């Protein structure tokens, strides 16, 4: 011992200190392991995490105003709207300089679209002004205030300048406020007028209808899964095909089939009228409302509930129930006290799957939901593809993500995530 | 053996790839709406063009999401489309966003056979600098002839008359068109519709009028919904694109009639995405020059009942290519059908779309 301390640290065969040599060997091993998963890691990072983060960042990103009108934003910052007077000539001169650059780069209409989300009319204000400003150049001389007022009377409205001033910050809470039925005004955050409030309502509706769908799925799936798990293998396999069959059919076909079934001149109503349960003029309304959405989505999501339940129930030994019965339990007690608690992890796994899938669903509600059965995801789709208000869509998506994570956390606290099993 | 096979295939792929690249150079990706409409373009434009130039045309039915997709492609820096079919309002938005090429209509498009310049031949239909008009279509109503008795509807306000025409009707799930019709039937003069709709009270008034039939409305979001609902007898009348109704009436022989009153004209046409390479842009322009000439636009009307956008094409509209019926009486622009019409107000809706849509959706959810 004293010998080694005298001659320095322990050396490996090649003369390097053993500690360093070991560290290097481990590092090589770790690098090799990392290299093995690197393709997957890079793939997930590039195709999944980065786009999601990028999309979420849009919910607060508001560079476009300050980038398109840099001088104007600076000049108008000192202006006080409460005086009731328009900004002075320096602001308009800055606007002229900014607009000449923006029109050349065709950025002014983009800005108009952005500001039109906040105040109606700004889209055409920027488009129409742009057409005239195209003819201007650096030689054009002031005073610009009169020229702008001649161009479009929108420039003479205090609200227009207030909007530009309020929304000139590079990072804005505006989209998140819009997402919860509020708006960013010069006086701070305020509620939207009542006749424009809809999103909070849709969030609640999405959550409670998803819970509803999860519940009906549990009720329908439990007996099916029980039957599958307790039948002889050969019969169970045949029934399993029936459960999986919907997976092999297009989602749109299944949803449209429900339309044919549920509509007022549809199969179910025809049968009810034919056997005389319902009068011809009193046909049931079962589609284009919440009933339609719940029925169609329960059907579509049912396999996601049956499969985890089935795989958990398969692992429950039948001897336990037999033992309970031999000790004097009734059929019900044996099921409820012995079998059911063991099947709970399957219910948990199925519920999480169905709930999270249904909270983000949009095609089926769009087709069968009418006006009362649509979800928040339908609004997100609208803002992505129709109104192009991606900032608002991102804010709505971010809130939905947080809500789902929050519910997941609650689930973990109440039921415990260890209690979830997929098989 | 395996190695040899691998080497042979690799070599083959290497030899083939320049050939593949050469093929690519003669490809054109054209985006449109799908269905009968794309079929009419295929027969009137794509097939003759491919035959003439040897270009392979790839069809993509993504027009419904064209604006969002083009924006995403542009941000990713990889635009894969060459020519895109969009409605005029979308062309305007793409132009605003700098996503579509600005067109010099007189030099990039063919003149009429009599020498009239393209910009005059298309006239007012060039609603945006980036837009190349193709067809005029309209949103009009169809009704079940067997459900209205001896008194078929002939006035737009019959849509709001639940006593004379009980039963469900279908309307598009958006404010555009519905708000105008509601105001018109609430006694607003046609000339004043948009000045009323600009005000908050006017919007409430339109919604209140729509509210009188709200319980009897099925709201559609796909153009195929109304024809299906009519065929099933779910509704007594409903709005949709006139070409869809033409196919229900003439091709499927359903008991459906047309209510042309207060039909809203809209335009559909081409745009070329901004930022294409010079070579691809030249190819796209070559196609556009061919596909929007007087003869080709008239040809499309042989397959679908949408009016050609050129004034010079109108006299050349003949019979349906397969059905052999005269197409002129089925055109929205036919004088008998166009006694009372609206033109989609692009400027107004570009400004008010977001605001009114929020109110409309909130109203729907009540």
Short mmCIF file of N, CA and C in Angstrom, two decimals, chain B residues 58-166:
data_model
loop_
_atom_site.label_atom_id
_atom_site.label_comp_id
_atom_site.label_asym_id
_atom_site.label_seq_id
_atom_site.Cartn_x
_atom_site.Cartn_y
_atom_site.Cartn_z
N UNK B 58 -48.87 16.11 -62.07
CA UNK B 58 -49.20 15.42 -60.82
C UNK B 58 -50.31 16.20 -60.13
N UNK B 59 -51.39 15.52 -59.81
CA UNK B 59 -52.52 16.21 -59.18
C UNK B 59 -52.48 16.06 -57.67
N UNK B 60 -52.80 17.14 -56.98
CA UNK B 60 -52.83 17.12 -55.53
C UNK B 60 -54.13 17.83 -55.13
N UNK B 61 -54.99 17.13 -54.39
CA UNK B 61 -56.31 17.71 -54.07
C UNK B 61 -56.27 18.44 -52.73
N UNK B 62 -55.44 19.44 -52.62
CA UNK B 62 -55.27 20.11 -51.31
C UNK B 62 -55.76 21.54 -51.28
N UNK B 63 -56.56 21.95 -52.26
CA UNK B 63 -56.91 23.36 -52.33
C UNK B 63 -57.59 23.88 -51.06
N UNK B 64 -58.34 23.01 -50.38
CA UNK B 64 -59.06 23.48 -49.20
C UNK B 64 -58.10 23.98 -48.12
N UNK B 65 -56.90 23.43 -48.05
CA UNK B 65 -55.93 23.89 -47.05
C UNK B 65 -54.77 24.61 -47.71
N UNK B 66 -54.99 25.11 -48.92
CA UNK B 66 -53.86 25.63 -49.70
C UNK B 66 -53.13 26.77 -49.00
N UNK B 67 -53.88 27.69 -48.39
CA UNK B 67 -53.23 28.88 -47.82
C UNK B 67 -52.32 28.47 -46.66
N UNK B 68 -52.85 27.64 -45.76
CA UNK B 68 -52.05 27.22 -44.61
C UNK B 68 -50.85 26.40 -45.05
N UNK B 69 -51.07 25.50 -46.01
CA UNK B 69 -49.97 24.64 -46.44
C UNK B 69 -48.89 25.44 -47.16
N UNK B 70 -49.31 26.38 -48.00
CA UNK B 70 -48.30 27.19 -48.71
C UNK B 70 -47.49 28.00 -47.72
N UNK B 71 -48.16 28.49 -46.68
CA UNK B 71 -47.45 29.28 -45.68
C UNK B 71 -46.42 28.40 -44.98
N UNK B 72 -46.83 27.18 -44.65
CA UNK B 72 -45.90 26.27 -43.98
C UNK B 72 -44.75 25.90 -44.90
N UNK B 73 -45.04 25.61 -46.18
CA UNK B 73 -43.98 25.27 -47.14
C UNK B 73 -43.01 26.43 -47.28
N UNK B 74 -43.55 27.63 -47.35
CA UNK B 74 -42.72 28.80 -47.52
C UNK B 74 -41.78 28.97 -46.33
N UNK B 75 -42.31 28.75 -45.12
CA UNK B 75 -41.47 28.89 -43.93
C UNK B 75 -40.40 27.82 -43.90
N UNK B 76 -40.75 26.62 -44.40
CA UNK B 76 -39.77 25.54 -44.42
C UNK B 76 -38.79 25.71 -45.58
N UNK B 77 -39.07 26.67 -46.48
CA UNK B 77 -38.18 26.93 -47.60
C UNK B 77 -38.21 25.86 -48.67
N UNK B 78 -39.32 25.13 -48.77
CA UNK B 78 -39.39 24.07 -49.77
C UNK B 78 -40.80 24.01 -50.35
N UNK B 79 -41.05 24.85 -51.35
CA UNK B 79 -42.38 24.85 -51.98
C UNK B 79 -42.41 23.77 -53.05
N UNK B 80 -43.31 22.80 -52.89
CA UNK B 80 -43.33 21.69 -53.83
C UNK B 80 -44.45 21.82 -54.86
N UNK B 81 -45.25 22.86 -54.79
CA UNK B 81 -46.35 23.04 -55.73
C UNK B 81 -45.96 24.01 -56.84
N UNK B 82 -46.49 23.80 -58.02
CA UNK B 82 -46.17 24.69 -59.13
C UNK B 82 -47.32 25.62 -59.48
N UNK B 83 -48.54 25.07 -59.48
CA UNK B 83 -49.72 25.87 -59.80
C UNK B 83 -50.81 25.47 -58.81
N UNK B 84 -51.52 26.46 -58.26
CA UNK B 84 -52.49 26.15 -57.23
C UNK B 84 -53.83 26.79 -57.57
N UNK B 85 -54.90 25.99 -57.47
CA UNK B 85 -56.25 26.47 -57.73
C UNK B 85 -56.86 26.92 -56.40
N UNK B 86 -57.22 28.20 -56.31
CA UNK B 86 -57.79 28.71 -55.05
C UNK B 86 -58.97 29.64 -55.36
N UNK B 87 -59.83 29.86 -54.37
CA UNK B 87 -60.87 30.86 -54.54
C UNK B 87 -60.23 32.24 -54.44
N UNK B 88 -60.93 33.24 -54.96
CA UNK B 88 -60.34 34.57 -55.07
C UNK B 88 -59.94 35.14 -53.71
N UNK B 89 -60.76 34.88 -52.68
CA UNK B 89 -60.44 35.43 -51.36
C UNK B 89 -59.11 34.88 -50.85
N UNK B 90 -58.86 33.59 -51.11
CA UNK B 90 -57.60 32.98 -50.70
C UNK B 90 -56.44 33.53 -51.53
N UNK B 91 -56.69 33.76 -52.82
CA UNK B 91 -55.64 34.33 -53.67
C UNK B 91 -55.22 35.69 -53.13
N UNK B 92 -56.21 36.44 -52.66
CA UNK B 92 -55.93 37.75 -52.12
C UNK B 92 -55.08 37.65 -50.86
N UNK B 93 -55.41 36.67 -50.01
CA UNK B 93 -54.65 36.51 -48.77
C UNK B 93 -53.23 36.03 -49.06
N UNK B 94 -53.11 35.11 -50.03
CA UNK B 94 -51.77 34.64 -50.40
C UNK B 94 -50.94 35.79 -50.95
N UNK B 95 -51.58 36.66 -51.70
CA UNK B 95 -50.88 37.82 -52.26
C UNK B 95 -50.45 38.75 -51.11
N UNK B 96 -51.36 38.97 -50.17
CA UNK B 96 -51.06 39.81 -49.00
C UNK B 96 -49.86 39.27 -48.23
N UNK B 97 -49.80 37.95 -48.12
CA UNK B 97 -48.74 37.33 -47.33
C UNK B 97 -47.45 37.20 -48.13
N UNK B 98 -47.48 37.61 -49.39
CA UNK B 98 -46.28 37.48 -50.22
C UNK B 98 -45.99 36.05 -50.61
N UNK B 99 -47.02 35.20 -50.62
CA UNK B 99 -46.81 33.78 -50.91
C UNK B 99 -47.13 33.45 -52.36
N UNK B 100 -47.72 34.40 -53.09
CA UNK B 100 -48.06 34.14 -54.48
C UNK B 100 -47.35 35.13 -55.39
N UNK B 101 -47.06 34.67 -56.60
CA UNK B 101 -46.36 35.49 -57.57
C UNK B 101 -47.29 36.56 -58.12
N UNK B 102 -46.78 37.79 -58.23
CA UNK B 102 -47.59 38.83 -58.88
C UNK B 102 -47.56 38.62 -60.38
N UNK B 103 -48.74 38.75 -60.99
CA UNK B 103 -48.90 38.39 -62.40
C UNK B 103 -49.06 39.66 -63.23
N UNK B 104 -48.34 39.72 -64.36
CA UNK B 104 -48.64 40.77 -65.33
C UNK B 104 -49.58 40.13 -66.35
N UNK B 105 -50.87 40.40 -66.17
CA UNK B 105 -51.86 39.62 -66.91
C UNK B 105 -51.71 39.74 -68.42
N UNK B 106 -51.28 40.91 -68.91
CA UNK B 106 -51.22 41.10 -70.36
C UNK B 106 -50.07 40.36 -71.02
N UNK B 107 -48.94 40.26 -70.31
CA UNK B 107 -47.81 39.57 -70.95
C UNK B 107 -47.79 38.08 -70.61
N UNK B 108 -48.34 37.70 -69.44
CA UNK B 108 -48.22 36.31 -69.03
C UNK B 108 -49.40 35.46 -69.48
N UNK B 109 -50.49 36.09 -69.91
CA UNK B 109 -51.66 35.33 -70.33
C UNK B 109 -51.95 35.62 -71.80
N UNK B 110 -52.60 34.67 -72.42
CA UNK B 110 -52.89 34.80 -73.85
C UNK B 110 -53.96 35.86 -74.09
N UNK B 111 -53.87 36.55 -75.21
CA UNK B 111 -54.92 37.50 -75.58
C UNK B 111 -56.09 36.72 -76.18
N UNK B 112 -57.26 37.37 -76.25
CA UNK B 112 -58.42 36.72 -76.85
C UNK B 112 -58.18 36.53 -78.35
N UNK B 113 -58.95 35.62 -79.02
CA UNK B 113 -58.72 35.41 -80.46
C UNK B 113 -58.83 36.69 -81.27
N UNK B 114 -59.67 37.63 -80.84
CA UNK B 114 -59.80 38.88 -81.60
C UNK B 114 -58.75 39.91 -81.20
N UNK B 115 -57.80 39.52 -80.38
CA UNK B 115 -56.71 40.41 -80.02
C UNK B 115 -56.93 41.23 -78.76
N UNK B 116 -58.11 41.09 -78.12
CA UNK B 116 -58.33 41.81 -76.87
C UNK B 116 -57.33 41.35 -75.82
N UNK B 117 -56.72 42.30 -75.13
CA UNK B 117 -55.74 41.94 -74.11
C UNK B 117 -56.40 41.18 -72.96
N UNK B 118 -55.62 40.30 -72.32
CA UNK B 118 -56.18 39.46 -71.26
C UNK B 118 -56.79 40.30 -70.14
N UNK B 119 -56.12 41.40 -69.77
CA UNK B 119 -56.64 42.18 -68.64
C UNK B 119 -58.02 42.75 -68.95
N UNK B 120 -58.28 43.02 -70.25
CA UNK B 120 -59.62 43.51 -70.60
C UNK B 120 -60.60 42.36 -70.71
N UNK B 121 -60.11 41.23 -71.22
CA UNK B 121 -60.97 40.07 -71.41
C UNK B 121 -61.48 39.56 -70.06
N UNK B 122 -60.62 39.55 -69.05
CA UNK B 122 -61.03 39.14 -67.71
C UNK B 122 -61.74 40.27 -66.98
N UNK B 123 -61.36 41.49 -67.31
CA UNK B 123 -62.02 42.66 -66.74
C UNK B 123 -61.93 42.73 -65.22
N UNK B 124 -63.08 42.98 -64.59
CA UNK B 124 -63.12 43.19 -63.13
C UNK B 124 -62.81 41.92 -62.35
N UNK B 125 -62.77 40.79 -63.04
CA UNK B 125 -62.59 39.54 -62.29
C UNK B 125 -61.17 39.39 -61.76
N UNK B 126 -60.25 40.25 -62.26
CA UNK B 126 -58.90 40.22 -61.70
C UNK B 126 -58.95 40.99 -60.38
N UNK B 127 -59.28 40.30 -59.29
CA UNK B 127 -59.52 41.00 -58.03
C UNK B 127 -58.24 41.14 -57.21
N UNK B 128 -57.16 40.52 -57.66
CA UNK B 128 -55.90 40.63 -56.93
C UNK B 128 -54.78 40.54 -57.94
N UNK B 129 -53.64 41.16 -57.63
CA UNK B 129 -52.52 41.17 -58.57
C UNK B 129 -51.97 39.78 -58.83
N UNK B 130 -52.23 38.84 -57.90
CA UNK B 130 -51.66 37.51 -58.05
C UNK B 130 -52.65 36.52 -58.65
N UNK B 131 -53.88 36.96 -58.89
CA UNK B 131 -54.96 36.03 -59.20
C UNK B 131 -55.18 35.92 -60.70
N UNK B 132 -55.25 34.67 -61.19
CA UNK B 132 -55.56 34.43 -62.60
C UNK B 132 -56.94 33.76 -62.64
N UNK B 133 -57.99 34.52 -62.97
CA UNK B 133 -59.34 33.98 -62.88
C UNK B 133 -59.53 32.80 -63.82
N UNK B 134 -60.39 31.88 -63.41
CA UNK B 134 -60.65 30.72 -64.23
C UNK B 134 -62.15 30.53 -64.44
N UNK B 135 -62.90 30.46 -63.34
CA UNK B 135 -64.34 30.25 -63.46
C UNK B 135 -65.11 31.21 -62.55
N UNK B 136 -66.37 31.40 -62.89
CA UNK B 136 -67.31 32.09 -62.02
C UNK B 136 -68.25 31.01 -61.50
N UNK B 137 -68.35 30.86 -60.19
CA UNK B 137 -69.32 29.90 -59.66
C UNK B 137 -70.23 30.67 -58.73
N UNK B 138 -71.28 30.03 -58.29
CA UNK B 138 -72.12 30.76 -57.36
C UNK B 138 -72.59 29.85 -56.25
N UNK B 139 -72.91 30.47 -55.12
CA UNK B 139 -73.53 29.75 -54.02
C UNK B 139 -75.01 30.05 -54.10
N UNK B 140 -75.80 29.01 -54.35
CA UNK B 140 -77.23 29.20 -54.54
C UNK B 140 -77.97 28.09 -53.77
N UNK B 141 -79.30 28.15 -53.81
CA UNK B 141 -80.08 27.16 -53.07
C UNK B 141 -80.65 26.10 -54.00
N UNK B 142 -80.74 24.89 -53.49
CA UNK B 142 -81.49 23.84 -54.16
C UNK B 142 -82.61 23.42 -53.23
N UNK B 143 -83.75 23.00 -53.79
CA UNK B 143 -84.85 22.55 -52.94
C UNK B 143 -85.42 21.25 -53.46
N UNK B 144 -86.06 20.50 -52.57
CA UNK B 144 -86.71 19.24 -52.96
C UNK B 144 -88.03 19.57 -53.64
N UNK B 145 -88.14 19.23 -54.92
CA UNK B 145 -89.37 19.57 -55.64
C UNK B 145 -90.58 18.81 -55.08
N UNK B 146 -90.36 17.62 -54.49
CA UNK B 146 -91.49 16.83 -53.99
C UNK B 146 -91.94 17.26 -52.60
N UNK B 147 -91.19 18.16 -51.96
CA UNK B 147 -91.56 18.55 -50.60
C UNK B 147 -92.15 19.97 -50.54
N UNK B 148 -92.17 20.68 -51.67
CA UNK B 148 -92.65 22.06 -51.62
C UNK B 148 -94.03 22.22 -52.25
N UNK B 149 -94.64 21.12 -52.69
CA UNK B 149 -95.98 21.19 -53.26
C UNK B 149 -96.01 21.95 -54.57
N UNK B 150 -97.13 22.70 -54.77
CA UNK B 150 -97.29 23.42 -56.04
C UNK B 150 -96.66 24.80 -56.00
N UNK B 151 -95.99 25.09 -54.90
CA UNK B 151 -95.54 26.45 -54.70
C UNK B 151 -94.02 26.48 -54.51
N UNK B 152 -93.26 26.21 -55.56
CA UNK B 152 -91.80 26.16 -55.39
C UNK B 152 -91.24 27.52 -54.98
N UNK B 153 -90.22 27.53 -54.14
CA UNK B 153 -89.64 28.81 -53.71
C UNK B 153 -88.99 29.52 -54.89
N UNK B 154 -89.19 30.84 -54.97
CA UNK B 154 -88.52 31.59 -56.04
C UNK B 154 -87.90 32.87 -55.51
N UNK B 155 -87.91 33.02 -54.20
CA UNK B 155 -87.39 34.23 -53.58
C UNK B 155 -86.46 33.79 -52.45
N UNK B 156 -85.35 34.49 -52.28
CA UNK B 156 -84.39 34.11 -51.24
C UNK B 156 -85.05 34.09 -49.87
N UNK B 157 -86.04 34.96 -49.66
CA UNK B 157 -86.65 35.06 -48.33
C UNK B 157 -87.52 33.85 -48.02
N UNK B 158 -87.80 33.01 -49.02
CA UNK B 158 -88.51 31.77 -48.75
C UNK B 158 -87.69 30.86 -47.83
N UNK B 159 -86.37 31.07 -47.84
CA UNK B 159 -85.52 30.29 -46.94
C UNK B 159 -85.88 30.58 -45.48
N UNK B 160 -86.28 31.84 -45.24
CA UNK B 160 -86.59 32.24 -43.86
C UNK B 160 -88.07 32.03 -43.52
N UNK B 161 -88.85 31.52 -44.47
CA UNK B 161 -90.29 31.36 -44.28
C UNK B 161 -90.60 29.93 -43.83
N UNK B 162 -90.68 29.74 -42.51
CA UNK B 162 -90.89 28.39 -41.98
C UNK B 162 -92.34 27.92 -42.15
N UNK B 163 -93.26 28.89 -42.33
CA UNK B 163 -94.66 28.49 -42.45
C UNK B 163 -94.95 27.90 -43.83
N UNK B 164 -94.47 28.61 -44.87
CA UNK B 164 -94.73 28.13 -46.23
C UNK B 164 -93.87 26.91 -46.55
N UNK B 165 -92.64 26.87 -45.98
CA UNK B 165 -91.74 25.77 -46.29
C UNK B 165 -91.20 25.15 -45.00
N UNK B 166 -92.03 24.40 -44.30
CA UNK B 166 -91.55 23.78 -43.06
C UNK B 166 -90.48 22.74 -43.38
#
